[in-house]
Amino acid sequence: MKTLVWVEHDNASVKDATLATVSAAAKLGEVHLLVAGSGCAAVADEAAKIAGVGKVHLADDAAFANALAENVAPLVVDLMGHHDAFVAPATSNGKNIAPRVAALLDVPQVSEILSVESADTFTRPIYAGNAIATVQAPAGKLVLTVRGTAFPKADKTGGSGTVEPVSGSDAGLSSFVGAEISKSERPELTSAKIIVSGGRALGSGEKFHELIDPLADKLGAGVGASRAAVDAGYAPNDYQVGQTGKIVAPEVYVAVGISGAIQHLAGMKDSKVIIAINKDEDAPIFQVADVGLVGDLFKVVPELTGKL
Amino acid sequence: MKVLVPVKRVIDYNVKPRVKMDGTGVDLANVKMSMNPFDEIAVEEAIRLKEKGTVTEIVAVSIGVQKCQETLRTALAMGADRAILVLTEDEVEPLAVAKILKGVVDEEQPGLVILGKQAIDDDSNQTGQMLAALTGRPQGTFASKVEVSGDMVTVTREVDGGLETVSLKTPAIVTTDLRLNEPRYASLPNIMKAKSKPLANKTPADYGVDTAPRLKTLKVEEPAKRQAGVKVADVDELVGKLKVLGVVE
Ligand SMILES: Cc1cc2nc3c(=O)[nH]c(=O)nc-3n(C[C@H](O)[C@H](O)[C@H](O)COP(=O)(O)OP(=O)(O)OC[C@H]3O[C@@H](n4cnc5c(N)ncnc54)[C@H](O)[C@@H]3O)c2cc1C
Ligand SMILES: Nc1ncnc2c1ncn2[C@@H]1O[C@H](COP(=O)(O)O)[C@@H](O)[C@H]1O
C-alpha cells in the first residue's frame, strides 16, 4: 500500500506531530510525504531525512502558505490518484484538511486512530475516550487522522527520500488574514515530557501566572489548562487539554486545581504519572492520579516550587 | 441571509458513558440525551447574527430518530425559526450526514451553515469539512469569532498554536469552538412558542442519500482503567515522590 502523509510544518521546519503519523503510516506500507507550503524547500529536505520515507512531494506555492483546506484538499486528491491512503496527524490542520479530502474522494474518514490492527482495521476513541471502537474501513481509498500520543515518533534521520515538485492552485474561496500565535520558551504541550496544568481554582490570570509558571519553570515543564481556566481567560485557548482541546501523554502531568471532568481526563489520562493537587479529597481527578495531595493550592504550590 | 444550523441529539455531556457488555456499543437506554454542546453554540451564534440584523431566518436540521424532534424543539425555543427532521433509524456517519445536509443546502440556499466542530459521541470532527467539500464552499472551522460583512465572513479560528483568522466568500460553512459564545437557556414562554413553530419531516431518500454505514464497527470496549494511586500528607512527601520518580534530583 502507498500512503501519503501530510507533513505538519511552519514553512521552516517539520513539526513533531508528523513523526508519529509517519510511524502509523509505515504500518500500512510505503510512506510518501506531502510538504505543502510556501518557501518551504528546507522543510522538504528535512522531511526526506525522516527514517523510512520514500518520496517527498513538495508543493511550494503562495496558495499553500497557510494550509488553507480549500487549496490543499484538491492537491491531495490529485496525488491520491497514485496513493491508497491519506494519513494526517490529528492537529488543527490535519483535522481541517482530511475530512475535506475524504468527502472529495467519497470515502469515510477514520478519525484519531490509536492503533493499526490490519490494513483496513483501526482502533479509535469515542465518547471522550470512555470507549474504544475497532472499526473496519471499506475497500477503496483510506483517509485517516492519527493521535500523536498513540504512536512512537519516527526517527528524524536515517531516511533518504527524494523530493519531487508538484503544483496546485488557489481555489479562490478563502484567504488568510492573520494569526496570533502564542510565543513561549516552554516545551510545546504535545511533546513536553512534563506538563503543569491549572484549573478554575486559580481564580485569575495573575494567579495562574504567579503560581503555575514558576512551578513549570522549576520542572522544565509545558503549561496546560482546563477548559474552565481558558474560558475564564486565565490562559490562552491553545493551553486547553481535553476531549476538545489538546491530547497529551507526558511522563508527568501535574493537575493543579482541576476537578477531573471526563472531558479533561480524555486529554491526559494516558500520561505516565499523574499528580493532582486539589483541596477536595473526593475530586474525580484523584481516581486517576498516581500521587495526590489534598490541600489549598495557594499554600501548597508556592511551597512545592520553593522546595524543588 | 438565511442560516442553516445542523443539530445532533447526543448523550448529555454530564453522563458517564457505559460500554455495553456485549461489546456492540455504548448503552444509551434510559440515558439523558441533549443537544450536542457545540451545536448549542452554533444555534446561539445564528441567533446573535439575527439579532444584529445580518440574518433573516434560522433553519435547524437534525438527522436521526423521531426523538431528535426534542432537540429541534430546543433549537426553536432558543430562537430558530423553523426545523427539518430527517428521519432515520440508522446510525448515520459524518459523510452521509454531510450528503443529506448538501441536499438541504441545495433546497434552502443558506448564506451560512453553522455546525458544531465535533459531536461528543462519535468525536469525529468531520461533518462541516465534508459538507464544505461536497458543496464546494469555503470552511471556517473551530471558530471563536464570526463576523459577516457583505458577502464575506471573517472567522477567527482556534488552532494548535493560538488563533488564526481567515476570510471566506459566502456562502460558507462554519464550525463552532467553545469560546465562540455562551448559549442562552430557552425561557418558558419561548419553549411554549416553539411548539407551534413549523417542523418539516423528511427522510434521507428525499435527498437521494443512502445512510447505510460504510465503516464497520467490529467491537467497542472499555479503555484500560487507571488505578488510583496514593495520597501524600504534605509537600515534603510529594517532593519525596517526585524524587523517586526521577522528576527532580
Ligand atoms: C462540549 C464540551 C467540551 C469540553 N471540553 C473540555 C476540554 O477539552 N478540556 C477540559 O478541561 N474541559 C472540557 N470541558 C469542560 C469540563 O466539563 C469541565 O467543566 C472542566 O474541565 C472543569 O474545569 P476545572 O476542573 O478547572 O474546574 P472545576 O470543575 O470548577 O474544578 C475546580 C477544582 O478546583 C478545586 N479547588 C478549588 N479551590 C481550590 C484551592 N484553593 N486549592 C486546591 N483546589 C481547589 C475544586 O475542589 C475543584 O475540584 C468540556 C465541556 C463540554 C460541555
Ligand atoms: N445526525 C446529525 N444531525 C444533525 N447534525 C449533525 C448530525 N451529525 C453531525 N451533525 C453536525 O456535524 C457536527 C460535527 O459532527 P461530527 O463530524 O460527527 O463530529 C455536529 O456538531 C453537528 O452540527
XYZ file of C-alpha atoms and ligand atoms in Angstrom:
633
model
C 0.000 0.000 0.000
C 1.224 3.519 -0.776
C 0.455 6.116 1.838
C 0.582 9.883 1.571
C 1.340 11.651 4.844
C 0.531 15.301 5.496
C 3.641 16.982 6.887
C 2.845 19.413 9.680
C 5.255 22.350 9.493
C 5.522 26.111 9.764
C 7.285 26.647 6.420
C 10.578 26.498 8.307
C 10.794 23.086 9.939
C 8.955 19.801 10.356
C 6.703 19.630 13.423
C 6.905 16.639 15.731
C 3.292 15.640 15.041
C 4.496 14.455 11.633
C 6.768 11.820 13.151
C 4.073 9.804 14.931
C 1.984 9.996 11.773
C 4.848 8.533 9.736
C 5.066 5.629 12.221
C 1.343 4.951 11.824
C 1.546 5.140 8.019
C 4.587 2.834 7.961
C 2.375 0.091 9.412
C 0.270 0.299 6.255
C 3.029 0.318 3.658
C 5.265 2.641 1.697
C 5.437 6.179 3.120
C 5.336 9.217 0.850
C 5.078 12.713 2.249
C 3.366 15.886 1.160
C 5.019 19.158 2.083
C 2.613 21.896 1.028
C 3.628 25.410 1.916
C 5.362 28.498 0.677
C 9.131 28.922 0.673
C 9.281 25.523 2.332
C 12.016 23.720 0.344
C 14.043 23.347 3.552
C 11.102 21.542 5.148
C 11.029 19.054 2.274
C 14.764 18.405 2.644
C 14.324 17.864 6.375
C 11.302 15.618 5.770
C 13.209 13.492 3.253
C 15.601 12.504 6.041
C 12.872 11.031 8.255
C 13.524 7.311 8.628
C 11.556 5.145 6.234
C 10.395 7.885 3.903
C 10.333 7.299 0.149
C 9.153 10.202 -1.933
C 8.501 13.735 -0.703
C 6.026 15.697 -2.807
C 6.816 19.370 -2.493
C 4.072 21.855 -3.343
C 5.746 25.220 -2.879
C 3.271 27.951 -3.722
C 1.795 31.035 -2.054
C -1.576 29.256 -2.207
C -0.330 26.754 0.385
C 1.428 29.178 2.735
C -1.211 28.842 5.437
C -2.547 25.349 4.782
C -5.985 26.571 3.699
C -8.076 23.410 3.289
C -9.828 24.795 0.207
C -6.465 24.875 -1.601
C -4.770 21.842 -0.073
C -7.613 19.308 -0.433
C -7.739 19.329 -4.269
C -3.939 18.962 -4.335
C -4.175 15.901 -2.093
C -6.998 14.462 -4.196
C -4.762 14.772 -7.282
C -1.961 12.914 -5.520
C -4.385 10.244 -4.316
C -4.546 9.096 -7.938
C -1.453 7.067 -7.095
C -1.717 6.554 -3.344
C -4.000 4.268 -1.362
C -4.196 6.112 1.956
C -4.060 9.729 3.085
C -2.751 9.945 6.630
C -2.699 13.195 8.588
C -1.845 13.998 12.191
C -4.879 14.939 14.312
C -3.603 18.515 14.578
C -5.804 21.512 13.819
C -4.515 21.452 10.223
C -4.969 17.705 9.870
C -8.498 17.859 11.268
C -9.322 20.743 8.965
C -7.995 19.194 5.763
C -8.542 15.403 5.985
C -12.376 15.343 6.028
C -12.440 17.702 3.044
C -10.213 15.229 1.201
C -12.334 12.246 2.292
C -15.554 13.818 1.037
C -13.980 14.725 -2.299
C -12.875 11.090 -2.612
C -16.318 9.930 -1.438
C -14.871 7.771 1.340
C -15.486 7.799 5.094
C -12.694 9.027 7.380
C -11.420 7.225 10.453
C -10.542 9.954 12.968
C -7.766 9.901 15.583
C -6.644 6.314 15.247
C -4.911 4.788 18.267
C -3.644 1.657 16.545
C -3.395 -0.079 13.196
C -4.847 -3.573 13.644
C -4.567 -4.514 9.971
C -4.515 -2.774 6.607
C -8.170 -1.743 6.950
C -8.876 -2.009 10.678
C -8.107 0.581 13.340
C -8.986 1.460 16.908
C -10.193 4.922 17.838
C -11.599 6.626 20.926
C -15.277 7.626 21.080
C -17.333 9.267 23.837
C -14.392 11.284 25.157
C -12.245 8.180 25.313
C -14.727 6.341 27.546
C -14.970 3.708 24.844
C -12.560 2.400 22.241
C -14.056 1.294 18.939
C -12.438 -1.104 16.495
C -13.521 -0.038 13.022
C -13.003 -1.543 9.620
C -12.862 0.729 6.599
C -14.459 -0.346 3.311
C -12.370 -1.275 0.275
C -11.097 1.783 -1.571
C -9.002 4.756 -0.562
C -8.339 5.260 3.136
C -8.391 8.591 4.932
C -7.081 8.609 8.496
C -6.063 11.049 11.157
C -3.608 9.860 13.787
C -3.486 10.585 17.506
C 0.114 11.612 18.069
C 0.384 10.235 21.595
C -0.555 6.732 20.451
C 2.390 6.079 18.141
C 6.157 6.315 18.652
C 7.950 9.096 16.825
C 9.779 8.072 13.668
C 13.474 8.929 13.642
C 14.201 12.365 12.219
C 17.253 10.989 10.464
C 18.286 7.942 8.535
C 15.898 8.341 5.626
C 16.910 9.125 2.079
C 13.713 10.229 0.374
C 13.700 12.087 -2.912
C 11.970 15.433 -3.314
C 9.634 15.868 -6.283
C 7.867 19.113 -7.023
C 4.103 19.097 -7.583
C 1.840 22.018 -8.337
C -1.598 23.157 -7.362
C -3.529 26.374 -7.321
C -5.576 28.798 -5.271
C -9.242 27.769 -5.228
C -10.170 31.415 -4.720
C -12.671 30.595 -1.962
C -10.832 31.764 1.117
C -7.900 33.868 2.189
C -5.649 34.056 5.201
C -5.914 37.272 7.204
C -3.517 36.733 10.070
C -2.586 34.753 13.150
C -1.843 35.352 16.786
C 0.492 32.543 17.649
C 1.341 32.164 21.318
C 5.063 32.575 21.855
C 6.616 30.623 24.638
C 10.061 29.446 25.675
C 8.434 26.396 27.193
C 8.164 22.994 25.532
C 5.171 22.502 23.237
C 2.308 20.801 25.039
C 2.026 17.839 22.707
C 5.707 16.961 23.003
C 6.506 18.133 26.558
C 7.895 15.485 28.932
C 6.331 17.223 31.924
C 3.181 19.347 31.976
C 1.764 21.506 34.734
C -1.899 22.384 34.172
C -4.021 24.852 36.079
C -7.788 24.889 36.546
C -10.603 27.173 37.513
C -9.403 27.178 41.117
C -6.547 29.547 40.213
C -9.167 32.287 40.155
C -7.418 34.795 37.865
C -4.872 35.124 35.090
C -2.474 36.799 37.516
C -2.628 33.919 39.983
C -2.299 31.434 37.138
C 0.995 33.023 36.085
C 2.136 33.671 39.637
C 1.675 30.037 40.726
C 1.778 27.780 37.669
C 4.614 29.407 35.710
C 7.351 29.182 38.414
C 6.441 25.552 39.133
C 6.605 24.752 35.408
C 9.940 26.584 35.186
C 11.373 24.535 38.039
C 10.291 21.321 36.322
C 11.160 22.416 32.777
C 7.518 21.720 32.013
C 4.992 22.825 29.441
C 1.883 24.623 30.728
C -1.683 23.459 30.147
C -5.110 24.378 31.441
C -8.634 23.088 31.858
C -11.441 24.429 29.719
C -12.801 26.369 32.686
C -9.463 28.175 33.108
C -9.342 29.006 29.400
C -12.977 30.125 29.249
C -12.349 32.420 32.204
C -9.394 33.948 30.368
C -6.689 32.747 32.793
C -4.844 31.050 29.941
C -4.958 31.175 26.126
C -7.106 28.703 24.178
C -4.171 26.687 22.907
C -3.419 25.630 26.511
C -6.634 23.614 26.753
C -6.121 19.929 27.430
C -9.042 17.570 26.879
C -11.598 15.894 24.642
C -11.938 19.002 22.534
C -8.536 20.516 23.237
C -5.069 19.003 23.076
C -4.407 15.348 23.765
C -1.247 14.919 25.801
C 0.620 11.977 27.310
C 3.719 13.281 29.061
C 5.894 11.384 31.524
C 4.430 13.506 34.297
C 1.202 15.527 34.345
C 0.576 17.796 37.311
C -3.076 18.899 37.660
C -3.470 21.897 39.929
C -6.983 22.883 40.997
C -8.604 20.777 38.285
C -11.613 18.644 39.223
C -11.087 15.923 36.622
C -14.230 16.122 34.457
C -14.400 13.334 31.840
C -13.713 15.898 29.123
C -10.465 16.879 30.819
C -9.434 13.281 31.598
C -9.942 12.442 27.910
C -6.960 14.626 27.104
C -4.452 13.499 29.735
C -5.288 10.131 31.215
C -2.643 8.381 29.126
C 0.071 10.349 30.926
C 2.587 8.041 32.565
C 2.385 9.599 36.016
C -0.431 11.879 37.130
C -0.024 14.154 40.119
C -3.025 16.039 41.461
C -3.298 18.912 43.874
C -6.861 19.661 44.938
C -8.500 20.766 48.153
C -11.447 18.406 47.693
C -10.394 14.877 48.634
C -13.318 13.482 46.612
C -12.401 15.287 43.386
C -12.575 12.783 40.483
C -9.022 13.665 39.442
C -7.821 11.587 42.424
C -9.354 8.478 40.825
C -6.734 8.618 38.081
C -3.881 10.270 39.982
C -0.830 8.235 40.965
C 0.080 10.779 43.592
C -2.491 13.059 45.197
C -2.080 15.909 47.622
C -5.201 17.240 49.300
C -4.637 20.865 50.114
C -5.102 24.523 49.284
C -3.135 25.173 46.120
C -2.439 28.784 47.119
C -0.415 27.406 50.017
C 0.849 24.135 48.581
C 2.064 25.239 45.161
C 4.421 28.041 46.336
C 5.788 25.688 48.994
C 6.351 22.965 46.391
C 8.030 25.381 43.984
C 10.245 26.611 46.799
C 11.345 23.115 47.789
C 12.251 21.917 44.301
C -29.317 35.956 4.758
C -30.583 32.542 5.775
C -28.596 30.353 8.187
C -28.794 26.579 8.434
C -27.855 25.004 11.776
C -27.463 21.203 11.958
C -28.072 19.939 15.495
C -27.327 16.429 16.723
C -29.015 14.611 19.578
C -26.285 13.053 21.718
C -25.687 11.678 25.195
C -25.727 14.537 27.702
C -22.188 15.704 28.406
C -22.673 15.201 32.151
C -23.408 11.483 31.793
C -20.577 8.984 32.018
C -20.967 6.655 29.034
C -21.080 2.910 29.761
C -19.888 0.351 27.286
C -22.385 -2.468 26.652
C -21.383 -5.881 27.977
C -21.702 -7.466 24.540
C -19.167 -5.058 23.041
C -21.510 -3.654 20.406
C -21.542 -0.060 21.553
C -22.375 2.350 24.344
C -25.536 1.822 26.373
C -27.952 4.649 25.587
C -31.095 3.075 27.089
C -32.608 5.415 29.675
C -29.673 7.784 29.381
C -30.240 11.540 29.366
C -29.855 12.895 25.834
C -29.279 16.549 24.874
C -28.290 18.771 22.023
C -24.584 18.388 21.196
C -22.951 21.267 23.157
C -21.137 22.617 20.095
C -24.469 22.758 18.261
C -25.981 24.860 21.054
C -23.136 27.264 20.422
C -23.985 27.173 16.697
C -27.662 27.950 17.346
C -26.667 30.786 19.693
C -24.348 32.285 17.078
C -27.101 32.204 14.457
C -29.471 33.942 16.864
C -26.901 36.645 17.635
C -26.409 37.255 13.908
C -30.175 37.560 13.571
C -30.344 39.980 16.475
C -27.689 42.085 14.734
C -29.842 42.159 11.609
C -27.390 40.177 9.466
C -29.547 37.086 9.397
C -33.213 36.922 8.472
C -34.087 33.288 9.041
C -32.645 30.382 11.041
C -33.414 26.818 9.972
C -32.419 23.984 12.301
C -31.987 20.476 10.930
C -31.436 17.171 12.686
C -30.838 13.734 11.235
C -31.799 10.708 13.295
C -34.599 9.044 15.196
C -38.038 10.549 15.934
C -36.777 11.813 19.316
C -34.491 14.284 17.519
C -37.669 16.345 17.391
C -36.957 17.281 21.006
C -33.522 18.566 20.021
C -35.115 20.598 17.229
C -37.728 21.991 19.635
C -34.867 23.121 21.877
C -33.307 24.940 18.927
C -36.693 26.513 18.120
C -37.145 27.536 21.755
C -33.722 29.184 21.742
C -34.727 31.199 18.673
C -34.545 29.207 15.443
C -37.469 29.931 13.103
C -38.244 26.508 11.681
C -36.915 22.998 11.701
C -36.379 19.977 9.481
C -36.240 16.441 10.835
C -34.615 13.895 8.541
C -35.890 10.675 9.991
C -33.763 7.507 10.032
C -33.075 4.650 12.428
C -29.547 4.173 11.060
C -26.529 5.459 12.927
C -25.622 7.989 10.271
C -21.926 8.516 9.596
C -20.489 12.015 9.011
C -20.180 11.505 5.233
C -23.853 10.530 4.907
C -24.863 13.385 7.238
C -22.895 15.748 5.008
C -24.623 14.375 1.904
C -28.066 14.878 3.432
C -27.071 18.373 4.544
C -25.929 19.097 0.993
C -29.445 18.177 -0.128
C -30.889 20.589 2.417
C -28.426 23.280 1.356
C -29.402 22.848 -2.303
C -33.047 23.357 -1.365
C -32.663 26.121 1.182
C -29.679 28.034 -0.271
C -28.431 29.379 3.080
C -25.687 32.025 3.076
C -24.100 30.346 6.067
C -24.205 26.868 7.594
C -23.035 26.799 11.208
C -22.254 23.346 12.622
C -20.559 22.138 15.771
C -16.892 21.282 15.341
C -17.403 17.858 16.845
C -20.188 15.611 18.074
C -19.300 14.487 21.596
C -20.454 10.911 20.953
C -18.514 9.858 17.853
C -15.873 12.607 18.322
C -15.421 12.580 14.529
C -14.867 16.266 13.799
C -15.669 15.723 10.109
C -19.145 16.762 9.047
C -18.624 20.505 8.486
C -15.464 19.994 6.450
C -17.191 17.280 4.403
C -20.216 19.468 3.731
C -17.877 22.245 2.607
C -16.205 19.827 0.182
C -19.480 18.487 -1.218
C -20.924 21.963 -1.750
C -17.630 23.433 -2.993
C -17.776 26.110 -0.324
C -15.092 27.599 1.922
C -14.825 26.421 5.539
C -14.080 28.316 8.731
C -13.592 25.553 11.274
C -13.139 25.781 15.072
C -14.493 29.336 15.137
C -14.100 31.562 18.179
C -15.363 34.676 16.368
C -17.576 35.143 13.305
C -18.131 38.477 11.561
C -20.284 38.846 8.487
C -19.914 41.868 6.257
C -21.486 41.988 2.816
C -20.712 38.746 1.041
C -17.641 37.998 3.162
C -17.377 36.262 6.506
C -14.324 36.647 8.706
C -13.694 33.721 11.016
C -11.204 33.630 13.888
C -10.169 30.030 14.449
C -8.789 28.201 17.492
C -5.691 26.424 16.169
C -2.869 24.482 17.832
C -0.587 27.475 18.149
C -3.173 30.073 19.139
C -5.622 31.925 16.903
C -5.848 32.343 13.163
C -8.158 34.491 11.061
C -9.466 33.645 7.611
C -11.764 35.475 5.261
C -14.334 33.435 3.347
C -16.642 34.181 0.460
C -20.243 33.417 1.291
C -21.988 31.055 1.015
C -19.693 29.459 3.575
C -19.512 26.711 6.188
C -18.517 27.498 9.781
C -17.913 25.090 12.672
C -18.003 26.299 16.271
C -15.443 26.042 19.036
C -16.093 26.503 22.741
C -15.144 30.166 23.025
C -17.484 31.435 20.294
C -20.256 32.334 22.728
C -22.168 31.152 25.743
C -25.506 29.686 24.644
C -28.679 31.035 26.230
C -31.288 28.983 28.021
C -34.706 28.961 26.432
C -37.280 30.825 28.513
C -40.547 29.122 29.416
C -42.669 31.347 27.122
C -40.251 30.604 24.277
C -40.476 26.879 24.958
C -44.270 27.212 24.649
C -43.970 29.257 21.470
C -41.571 26.731 19.948
C -44.315 24.123 19.965
C -46.144 25.929 17.190
C -43.133 26.723 15.031
C -43.013 24.736 11.770
C -41.204 21.391 11.759
C -40.962 19.529 8.456
C -40.489 15.767 8.251
C -38.168 14.312 5.652
C -36.260 11.108 5.015
C -32.759 10.508 3.623
C -34.446 9.144 0.478
C -35.935 12.616 -0.139
C -32.345 13.733 -0.692
C -31.335 10.571 -2.513
C -28.891 9.555 0.206
C -28.153 6.013 1.353
C -27.397 6.082 5.070
C -26.157 2.509 5.433
C -22.893 2.660 7.419
C -19.733 2.266 5.367
C -17.428 1.813 8.315
C -17.920 -1.442 10.165
C -17.670 -1.288 13.944
C -16.211 -4.643 14.897
C -16.299 -4.031 18.627
C -16.499 -1.370 21.316
C -14.542 -1.829 24.516
C -13.764 -0.027 27.718
C -10.341 1.582 27.767
C -7.717 0.258 30.146
C -8.540 1.524 33.624
C -6.091 3.540 35.660
C -5.621 2.588 39.256
C -5.940 5.354 41.790
C -2.559 5.799 43.452
C -1.589 7.106 46.845
C -2.326 10.306 48.690
C 0.591 12.071 50.289
C 0.248 14.031 53.517
C 2.263 17.122 52.694
C 4.577 18.868 50.286
C 7.701 17.170 51.650
C 6.237 13.783 50.930
C 5.252 14.951 47.444
C 8.807 16.146 46.798
C 9.985 12.721 48.007
C 7.697 11.013 45.468
C 8.954 13.271 42.705
C 12.499 12.261 43.587
C 11.631 8.568 43.496
C 10.033 9.101 40.110
C 13.159 10.843 38.906
C 11.291 14.050 38.111
C 13.627 16.056 40.327
C 17.040 15.308 41.761
C -18.540 20.041 24.827
C -17.617 20.163 25.988
C -16.272 20.028 25.767
C -15.381 20.162 26.819
N -14.057 20.013 26.566
C -13.186 20.151 27.582
C -11.784 20.003 27.372
O -11.318 19.730 26.259
N -10.950 20.170 28.435
C -11.411 20.456 29.695
O -10.593 20.619 30.616
N -12.729 20.594 29.913
C -13.622 20.455 28.893
N -14.946 20.630 29.150
C -15.368 21.159 30.460
C -15.441 20.143 31.573
O -16.712 19.529 31.542
C -15.267 20.849 32.941
O -16.241 21.850 33.066
C -13.896 21.496 33.128
O -12.868 20.576 32.806
C -13.747 21.967 34.549
O -12.548 22.670 34.727
P -11.844 22.754 36.169
O -11.550 21.384 36.625
O -10.722 23.707 36.055
O -12.964 23.467 37.051
P -13.883 22.891 38.217
O -14.619 21.686 37.767
O -14.639 24.037 38.728
O -12.859 22.378 39.303
C -12.081 23.198 40.105
C -11.390 22.288 41.126
O -10.505 23.057 41.919
C -10.600 22.654 43.250
N -10.233 23.798 44.102
C -10.925 24.940 44.323
N -10.221 25.785 45.107
C -9.039 25.160 45.373
C -7.897 25.516 46.133
N -7.797 26.700 46.748
N -6.879 24.641 46.210
C -6.948 23.413 45.587
N -8.012 23.039 44.847
C -9.039 23.893 44.751
C -12.029 22.219 43.449
O -12.107 21.271 44.504
C -12.365 21.609 42.084
O -12.113 20.208 42.078
C -15.857 20.456 28.116
C -17.224 20.571 28.333
C -18.101 20.427 27.287
C -19.555 20.560 27.536
N -27.133 13.363 12.849
C -26.864 14.665 12.780
N -27.862 15.581 12.688
C -27.591 16.897 12.624
N -26.361 17.409 12.646
C -25.329 16.558 12.738
C -25.513 15.159 12.809
N -24.304 14.570 12.889
C -23.387 15.567 12.885
N -24.006 16.772 12.786
C -23.362 18.112 12.757
O -21.982 17.953 12.485
C -21.192 18.397 13.593
C -19.927 17.587 13.708
O -20.198 16.229 13.924
P -19.102 15.081 13.756
O -18.457 15.289 12.435
O -19.877 13.798 13.840
O -18.137 15.226 14.902
C -22.141 18.358 14.773
O -21.736 19.258 15.779
C -23.461 18.778 14.120
O -23.506 20.175 13.921
